[in-house]
Tab-separated table of C-alpha atoms and ligand atoms in Angstrom:
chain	number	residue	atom	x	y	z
Y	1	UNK	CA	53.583	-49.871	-107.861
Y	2	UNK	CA	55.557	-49.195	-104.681
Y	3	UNK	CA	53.511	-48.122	-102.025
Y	4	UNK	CA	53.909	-45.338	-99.784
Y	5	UNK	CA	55.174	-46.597	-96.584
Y	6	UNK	CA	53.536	-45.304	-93.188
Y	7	UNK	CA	55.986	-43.808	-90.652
Y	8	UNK	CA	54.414	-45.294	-86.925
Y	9	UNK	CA	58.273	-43.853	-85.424
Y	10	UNK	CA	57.489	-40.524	-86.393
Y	11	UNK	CA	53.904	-40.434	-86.015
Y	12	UNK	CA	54.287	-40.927	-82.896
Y	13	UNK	CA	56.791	-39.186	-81.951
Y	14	UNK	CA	55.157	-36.166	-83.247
Y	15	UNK	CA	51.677	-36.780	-81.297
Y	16	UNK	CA	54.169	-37.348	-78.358
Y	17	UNK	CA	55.664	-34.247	-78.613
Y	18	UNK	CA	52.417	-32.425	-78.954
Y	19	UNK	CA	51.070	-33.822	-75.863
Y	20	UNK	CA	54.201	-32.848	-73.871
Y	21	UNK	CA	53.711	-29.277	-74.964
Y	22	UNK	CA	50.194	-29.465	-74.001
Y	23	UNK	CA	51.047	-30.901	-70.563
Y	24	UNK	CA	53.633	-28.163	-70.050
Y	25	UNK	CA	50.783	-24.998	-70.408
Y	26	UNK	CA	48.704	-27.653	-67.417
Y	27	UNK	CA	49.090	-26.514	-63.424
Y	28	UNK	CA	49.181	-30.977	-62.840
Y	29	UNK	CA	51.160	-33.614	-64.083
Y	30	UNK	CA	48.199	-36.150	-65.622
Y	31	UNK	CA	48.633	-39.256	-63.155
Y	32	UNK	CA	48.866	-42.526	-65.011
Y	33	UNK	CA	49.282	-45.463	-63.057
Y	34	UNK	CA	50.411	-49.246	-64.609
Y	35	UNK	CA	49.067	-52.160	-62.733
Y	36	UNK	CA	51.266	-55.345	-63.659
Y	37	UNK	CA	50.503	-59.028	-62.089
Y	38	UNK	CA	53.211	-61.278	-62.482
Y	39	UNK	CA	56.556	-61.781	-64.134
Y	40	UNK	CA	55.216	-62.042	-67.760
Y	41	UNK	CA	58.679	-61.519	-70.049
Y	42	UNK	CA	56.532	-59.844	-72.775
Y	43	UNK	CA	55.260	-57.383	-70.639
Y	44	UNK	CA	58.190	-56.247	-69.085
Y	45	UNK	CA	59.302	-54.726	-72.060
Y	46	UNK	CA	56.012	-53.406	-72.591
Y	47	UNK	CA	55.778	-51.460	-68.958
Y	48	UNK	CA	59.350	-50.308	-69.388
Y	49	UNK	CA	58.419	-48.465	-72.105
Y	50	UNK	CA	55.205	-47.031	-71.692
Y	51	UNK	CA	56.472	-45.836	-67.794
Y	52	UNK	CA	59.835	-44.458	-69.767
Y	53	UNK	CA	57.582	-42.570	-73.133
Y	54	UNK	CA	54.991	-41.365	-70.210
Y	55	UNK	CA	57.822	-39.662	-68.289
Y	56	UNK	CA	59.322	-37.903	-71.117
Y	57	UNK	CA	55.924	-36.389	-71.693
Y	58	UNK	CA	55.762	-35.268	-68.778
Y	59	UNK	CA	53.107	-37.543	-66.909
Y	60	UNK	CA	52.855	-38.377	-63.644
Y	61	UNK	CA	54.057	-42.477	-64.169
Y	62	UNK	CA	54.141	-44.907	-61.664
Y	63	UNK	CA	54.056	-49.243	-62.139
Y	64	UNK	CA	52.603	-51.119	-59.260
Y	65	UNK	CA	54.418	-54.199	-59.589
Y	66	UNK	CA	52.291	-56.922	-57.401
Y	67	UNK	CA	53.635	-60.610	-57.047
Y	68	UNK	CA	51.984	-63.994	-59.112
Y	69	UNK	CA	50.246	-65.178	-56.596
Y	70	UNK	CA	48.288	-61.883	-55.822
Y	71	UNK	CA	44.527	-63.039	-55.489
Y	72	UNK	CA	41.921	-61.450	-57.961
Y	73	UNK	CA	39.913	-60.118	-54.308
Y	74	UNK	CA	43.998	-58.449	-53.747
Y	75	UNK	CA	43.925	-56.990	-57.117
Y	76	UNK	CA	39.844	-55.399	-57.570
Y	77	UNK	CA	41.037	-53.686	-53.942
Y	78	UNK	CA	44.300	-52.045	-55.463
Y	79	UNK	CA	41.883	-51.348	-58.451
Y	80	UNK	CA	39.282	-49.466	-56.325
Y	81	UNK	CA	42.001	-47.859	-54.177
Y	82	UNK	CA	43.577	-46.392	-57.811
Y	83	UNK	CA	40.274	-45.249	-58.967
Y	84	UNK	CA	39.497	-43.332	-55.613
Y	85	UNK	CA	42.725	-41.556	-55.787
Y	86	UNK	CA	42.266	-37.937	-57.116
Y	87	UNK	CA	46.278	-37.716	-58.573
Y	88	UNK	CA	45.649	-40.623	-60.732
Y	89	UNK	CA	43.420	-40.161	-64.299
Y	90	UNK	CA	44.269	-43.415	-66.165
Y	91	UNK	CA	44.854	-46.832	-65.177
Y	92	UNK	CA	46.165	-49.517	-67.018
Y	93	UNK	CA	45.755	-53.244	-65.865
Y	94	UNK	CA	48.554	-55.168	-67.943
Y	95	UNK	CA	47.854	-57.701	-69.870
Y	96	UNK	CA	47.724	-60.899	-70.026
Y	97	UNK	CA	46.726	-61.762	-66.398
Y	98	UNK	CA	48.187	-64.776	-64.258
Y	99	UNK	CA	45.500	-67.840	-64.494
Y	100	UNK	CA	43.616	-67.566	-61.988
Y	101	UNK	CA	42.295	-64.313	-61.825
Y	102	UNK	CA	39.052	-63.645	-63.925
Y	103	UNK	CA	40.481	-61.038	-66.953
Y	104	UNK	CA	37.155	-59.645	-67.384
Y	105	UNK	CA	36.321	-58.780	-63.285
Y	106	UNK	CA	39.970	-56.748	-64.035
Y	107	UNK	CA	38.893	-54.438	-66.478
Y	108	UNK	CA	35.070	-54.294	-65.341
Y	109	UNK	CA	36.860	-52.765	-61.986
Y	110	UNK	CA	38.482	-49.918	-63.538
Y	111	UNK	CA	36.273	-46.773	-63.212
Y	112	UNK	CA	35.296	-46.112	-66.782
Y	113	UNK	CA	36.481	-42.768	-66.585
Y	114	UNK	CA	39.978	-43.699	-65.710
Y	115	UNK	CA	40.092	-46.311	-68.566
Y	116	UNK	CA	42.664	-45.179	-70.671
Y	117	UNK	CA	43.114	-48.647	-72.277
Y	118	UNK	CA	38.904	-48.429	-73.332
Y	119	UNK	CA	38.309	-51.834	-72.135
Y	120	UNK	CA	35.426	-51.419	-69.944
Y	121	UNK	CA	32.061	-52.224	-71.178
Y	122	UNK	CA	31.131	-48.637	-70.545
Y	123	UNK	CA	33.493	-47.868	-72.993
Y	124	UNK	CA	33.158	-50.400	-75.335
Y	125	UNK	CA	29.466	-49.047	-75.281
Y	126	UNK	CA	30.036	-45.491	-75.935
Y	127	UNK	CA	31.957	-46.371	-78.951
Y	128	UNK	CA	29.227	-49.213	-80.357
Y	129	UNK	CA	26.566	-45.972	-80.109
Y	130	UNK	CA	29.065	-43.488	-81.487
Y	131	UNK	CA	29.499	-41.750	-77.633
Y	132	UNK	CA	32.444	-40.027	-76.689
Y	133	UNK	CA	34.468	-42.071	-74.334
Y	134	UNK	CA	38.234	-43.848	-73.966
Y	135	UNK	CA	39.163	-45.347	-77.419
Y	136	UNK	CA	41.596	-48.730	-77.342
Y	137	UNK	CA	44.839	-47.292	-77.727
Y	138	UNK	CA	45.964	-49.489	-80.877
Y	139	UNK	CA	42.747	-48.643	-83.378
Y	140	UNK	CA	43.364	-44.945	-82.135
Y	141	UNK	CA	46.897	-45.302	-83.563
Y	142	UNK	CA	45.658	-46.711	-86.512
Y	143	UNK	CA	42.664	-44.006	-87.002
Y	144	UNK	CA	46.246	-41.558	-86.457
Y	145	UNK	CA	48.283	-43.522	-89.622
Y	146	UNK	CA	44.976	-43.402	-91.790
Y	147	UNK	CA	44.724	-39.486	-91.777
Y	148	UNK	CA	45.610	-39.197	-95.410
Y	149	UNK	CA	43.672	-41.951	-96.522
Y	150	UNK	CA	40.068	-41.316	-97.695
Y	151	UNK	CA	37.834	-42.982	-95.421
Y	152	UNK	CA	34.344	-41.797	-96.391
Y	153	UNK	CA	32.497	-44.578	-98.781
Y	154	UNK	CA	36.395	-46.939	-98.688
Y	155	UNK	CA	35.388	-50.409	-98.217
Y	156	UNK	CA	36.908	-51.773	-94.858
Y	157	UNK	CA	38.149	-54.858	-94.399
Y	158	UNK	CA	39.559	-55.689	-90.739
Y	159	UNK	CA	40.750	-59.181	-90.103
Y	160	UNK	CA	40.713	-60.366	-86.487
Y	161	UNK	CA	37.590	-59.511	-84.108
Y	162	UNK	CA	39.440	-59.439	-80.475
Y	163	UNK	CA	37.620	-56.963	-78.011
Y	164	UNK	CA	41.555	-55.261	-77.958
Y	165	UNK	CA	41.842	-54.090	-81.795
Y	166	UNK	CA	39.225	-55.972	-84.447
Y	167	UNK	CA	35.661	-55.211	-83.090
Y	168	UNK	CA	37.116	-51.502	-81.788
Y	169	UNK	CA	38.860	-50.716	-85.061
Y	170	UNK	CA	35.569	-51.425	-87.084
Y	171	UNK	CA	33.770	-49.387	-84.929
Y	172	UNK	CA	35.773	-46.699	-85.681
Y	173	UNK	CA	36.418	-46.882	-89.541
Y	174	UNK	CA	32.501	-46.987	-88.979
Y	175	UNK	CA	32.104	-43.986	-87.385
Y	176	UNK	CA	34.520	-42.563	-90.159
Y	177	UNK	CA	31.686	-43.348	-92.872
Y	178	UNK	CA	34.109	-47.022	-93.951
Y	179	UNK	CA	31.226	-49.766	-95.603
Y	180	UNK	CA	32.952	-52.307	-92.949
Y	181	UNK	CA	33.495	-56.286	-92.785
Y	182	UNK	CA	35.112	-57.849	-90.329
Y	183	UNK	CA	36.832	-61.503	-90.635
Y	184	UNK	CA	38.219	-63.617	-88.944
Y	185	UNK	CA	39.242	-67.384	-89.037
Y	186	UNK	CA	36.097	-68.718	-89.902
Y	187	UNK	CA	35.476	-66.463	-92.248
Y	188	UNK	CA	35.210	-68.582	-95.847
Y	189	UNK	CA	37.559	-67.113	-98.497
Y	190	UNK	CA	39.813	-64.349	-96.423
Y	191	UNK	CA	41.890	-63.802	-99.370
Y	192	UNK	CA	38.405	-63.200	-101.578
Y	193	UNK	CA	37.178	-61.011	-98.760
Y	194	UNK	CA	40.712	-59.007	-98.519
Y	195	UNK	CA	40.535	-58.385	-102.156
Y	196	UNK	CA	37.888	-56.010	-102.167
Y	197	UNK	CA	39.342	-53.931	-99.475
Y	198	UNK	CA	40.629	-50.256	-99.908
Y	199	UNK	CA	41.717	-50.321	-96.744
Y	200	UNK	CA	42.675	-53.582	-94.555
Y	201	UNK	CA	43.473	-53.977	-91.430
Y	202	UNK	CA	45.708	-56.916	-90.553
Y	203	UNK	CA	45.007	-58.040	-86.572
Y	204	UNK	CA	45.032	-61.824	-86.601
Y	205	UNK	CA	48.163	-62.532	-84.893
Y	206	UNK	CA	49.770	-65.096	-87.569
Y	207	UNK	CA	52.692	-64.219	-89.207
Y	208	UNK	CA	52.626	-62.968	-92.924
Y	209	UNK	CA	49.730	-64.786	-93.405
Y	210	UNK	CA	47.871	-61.909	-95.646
Y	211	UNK	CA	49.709	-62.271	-99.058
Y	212	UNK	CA	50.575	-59.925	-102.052
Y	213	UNK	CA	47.758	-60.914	-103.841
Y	214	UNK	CA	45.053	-60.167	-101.245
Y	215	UNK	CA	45.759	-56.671	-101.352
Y	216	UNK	CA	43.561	-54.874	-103.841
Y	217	UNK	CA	46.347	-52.425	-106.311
Y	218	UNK	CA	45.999	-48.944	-104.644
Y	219	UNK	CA	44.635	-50.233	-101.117
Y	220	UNK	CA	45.944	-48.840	-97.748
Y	221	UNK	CA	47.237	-51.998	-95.909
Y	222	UNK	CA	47.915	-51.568	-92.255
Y	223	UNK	CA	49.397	-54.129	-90.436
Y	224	UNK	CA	48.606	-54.183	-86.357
Y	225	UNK	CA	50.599	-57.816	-86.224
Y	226	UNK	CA	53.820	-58.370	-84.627
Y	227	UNK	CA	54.673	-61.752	-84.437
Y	228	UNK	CA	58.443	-63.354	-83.104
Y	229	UNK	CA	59.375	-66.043	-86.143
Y	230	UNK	CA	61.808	-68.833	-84.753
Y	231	UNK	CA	65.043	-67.069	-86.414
Y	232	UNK	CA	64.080	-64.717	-84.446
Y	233	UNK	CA	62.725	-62.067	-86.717
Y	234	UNK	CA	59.831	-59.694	-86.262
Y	235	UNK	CA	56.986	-59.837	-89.246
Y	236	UNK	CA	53.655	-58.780	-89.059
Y	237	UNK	CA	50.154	-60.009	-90.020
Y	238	UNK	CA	50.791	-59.426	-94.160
Y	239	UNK	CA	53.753	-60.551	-96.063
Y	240	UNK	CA	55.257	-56.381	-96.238
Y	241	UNK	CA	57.435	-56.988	-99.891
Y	242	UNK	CA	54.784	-58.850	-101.380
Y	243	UNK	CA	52.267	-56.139	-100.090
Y	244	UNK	CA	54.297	-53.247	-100.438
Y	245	UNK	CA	53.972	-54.388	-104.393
Y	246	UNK	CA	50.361	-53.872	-105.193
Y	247	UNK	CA	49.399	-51.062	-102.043
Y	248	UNK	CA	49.203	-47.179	-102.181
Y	249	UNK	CA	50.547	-47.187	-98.626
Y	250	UNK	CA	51.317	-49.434	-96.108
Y	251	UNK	CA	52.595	-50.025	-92.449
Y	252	UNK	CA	55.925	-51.651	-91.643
Y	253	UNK	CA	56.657	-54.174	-88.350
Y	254	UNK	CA	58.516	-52.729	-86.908
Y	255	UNK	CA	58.051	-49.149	-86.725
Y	256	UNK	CA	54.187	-49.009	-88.059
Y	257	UNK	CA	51.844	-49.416	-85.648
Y	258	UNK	CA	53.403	-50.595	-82.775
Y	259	UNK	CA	54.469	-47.181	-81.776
Y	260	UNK	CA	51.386	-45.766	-81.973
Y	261	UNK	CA	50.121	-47.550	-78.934
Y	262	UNK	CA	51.942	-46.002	-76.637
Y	263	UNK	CA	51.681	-42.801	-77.788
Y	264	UNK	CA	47.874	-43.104	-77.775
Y	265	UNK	CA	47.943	-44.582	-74.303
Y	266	UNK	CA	49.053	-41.171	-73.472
Y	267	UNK	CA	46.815	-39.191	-75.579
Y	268	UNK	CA	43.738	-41.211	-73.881
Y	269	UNK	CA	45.585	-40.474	-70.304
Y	270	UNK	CA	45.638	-36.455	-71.164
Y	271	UNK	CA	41.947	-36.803	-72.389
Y	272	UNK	CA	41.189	-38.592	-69.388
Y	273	UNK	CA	42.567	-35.648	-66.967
Y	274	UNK	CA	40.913	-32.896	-69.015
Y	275	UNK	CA	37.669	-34.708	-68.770
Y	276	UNK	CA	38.335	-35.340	-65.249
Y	277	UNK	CA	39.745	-32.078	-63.581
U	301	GUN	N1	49.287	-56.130	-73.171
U	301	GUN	C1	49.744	-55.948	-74.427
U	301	GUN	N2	49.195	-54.850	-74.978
U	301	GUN	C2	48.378	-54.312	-74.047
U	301	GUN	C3	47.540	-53.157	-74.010
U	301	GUN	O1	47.416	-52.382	-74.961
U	301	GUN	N3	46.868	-52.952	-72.855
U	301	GUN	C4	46.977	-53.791	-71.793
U	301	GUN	N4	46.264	-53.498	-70.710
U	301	GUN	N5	47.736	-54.856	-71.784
U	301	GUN	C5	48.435	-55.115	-72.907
């Protein structure tokens, strides 16, 4: 079999594209500000790209760069300041944060209603009891890649359980009416467990470690991984030719989910203005 493969590029830039032309029939730019601590490489990249996709869409984008040593009591009061501020309807904290301040005081700071990454315990709430709220950007990307895919009675396996994708992922496949497991590293026989999945959901952060034949012939495989090998090559969480053998459909890295992020950053930002204004 050669499985379908999943274009994140053009997904994207379709949802993109829709939420510019919604933003151009609104009387405000939605306000979307980027809080970034430090001089983290990774997230350079990251900021330059959200503040440059955000633009295009016609958002209100703005990064407040604040130095290393900026103390976590400096931080919660640029926080509060943000979430006072009528113009702005999402913040983003970047992550990670330098060392010494307290990751989770961060995100509890943001005004849940402003929390276009979904972080906040409010959030994370709302989604646990099937409320509306802000959805992490990333599983709302993947929800986007699995239209197409049926979801009601598909066993669900998603590997990884980090508060950013894994946990918020199976909450959602959930919600769609998925029979879900999650594992993770201490989970007994991953390959056993990946085997009955008609859909998986690669988030573990090691590089190609889900192989050809943990992928059940026919599954969707989606791949949230994107790991740096030392040649310098970009692979995901699931060996893609191996894969790409025995699935229906699958994601690539790059160009699968990856995109999606950014373009539900901004999806979440627009909700977060309509819910707001
Ligand atoms: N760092 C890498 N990805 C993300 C993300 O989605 N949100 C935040 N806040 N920081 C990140």
């Amino acid at each position: 079999m050669s499985a379908r493969i999943i274009d994140g590029k053009a997904v994207a830039a379709e949802l993109r594209a829709g939420l510019k032309a919604r933003i151009a029939g609104l009387s405000f730019a939605p306000g979307l500000v980027v809080v970034r601590v430090g001089d983290d490489p990774a997230s350079g990249v990251y900021v330059r790209n959200k503040d440059k996709a955000a633009k295009e869409a016609g958002f209100a984008s703005r990064t407040i760069h604040l130095p290393e040593d900026t103390t976590q009591a400096a931080l919660l009061a640029q926080i509060a300041e943000l979430n006072a501020d009528p113009a702005v309807d999402g913040i983003l904290v970047q992550l990670p944060l330098p060392g010494h301040i307290d990751t989770q005081a961060a995100i509890n700071a943001v005004a849940p209603e402003k929390d276009v990454d979904g972080f906040h315990p409010v959030n994370a709430g709302k989604l646990a009891s099937g409320q509306p709220g802000l959805v992490p950007c990333t599983p709302r990307g993947v929800m986007h890649l699995l239209k197409g895919t049926e979801l009601r009675g598909a066993r669900a396996v998603v590997l990884g359980r980090s508060q950013i994708v894994g946990r918020p992922m199976a909450q959602l496949l959930l919600a769609a009416d998925c029979t879900v497991t999650i594992a993770h590293s201490r989970t007994r026989d991953l390959a056993a467990e990946c085997a009955r999945a008609d859909v998986l959901v690669a988030a573990v952060g090691r590089p190609e470690m889900v192989r050809g034949d943990w992928v059940k012939p026919g599954a969707t495989v989606i791949d949230v991984g994107i790991n740096r090998l030392p040649d310098g090559r970009l692979v995901g969480d699931v060996a893609f030719a191996e894969a790409a053998e025995r699935a229906a459909a699958i994601t690539p890295v790059p160009g699968g989910v990856g995109p999606m992020t950014i373009a539900c950053l901004l999806e979440n930002t627009l909700d977060a203005a309509i819910a707001r204004r």
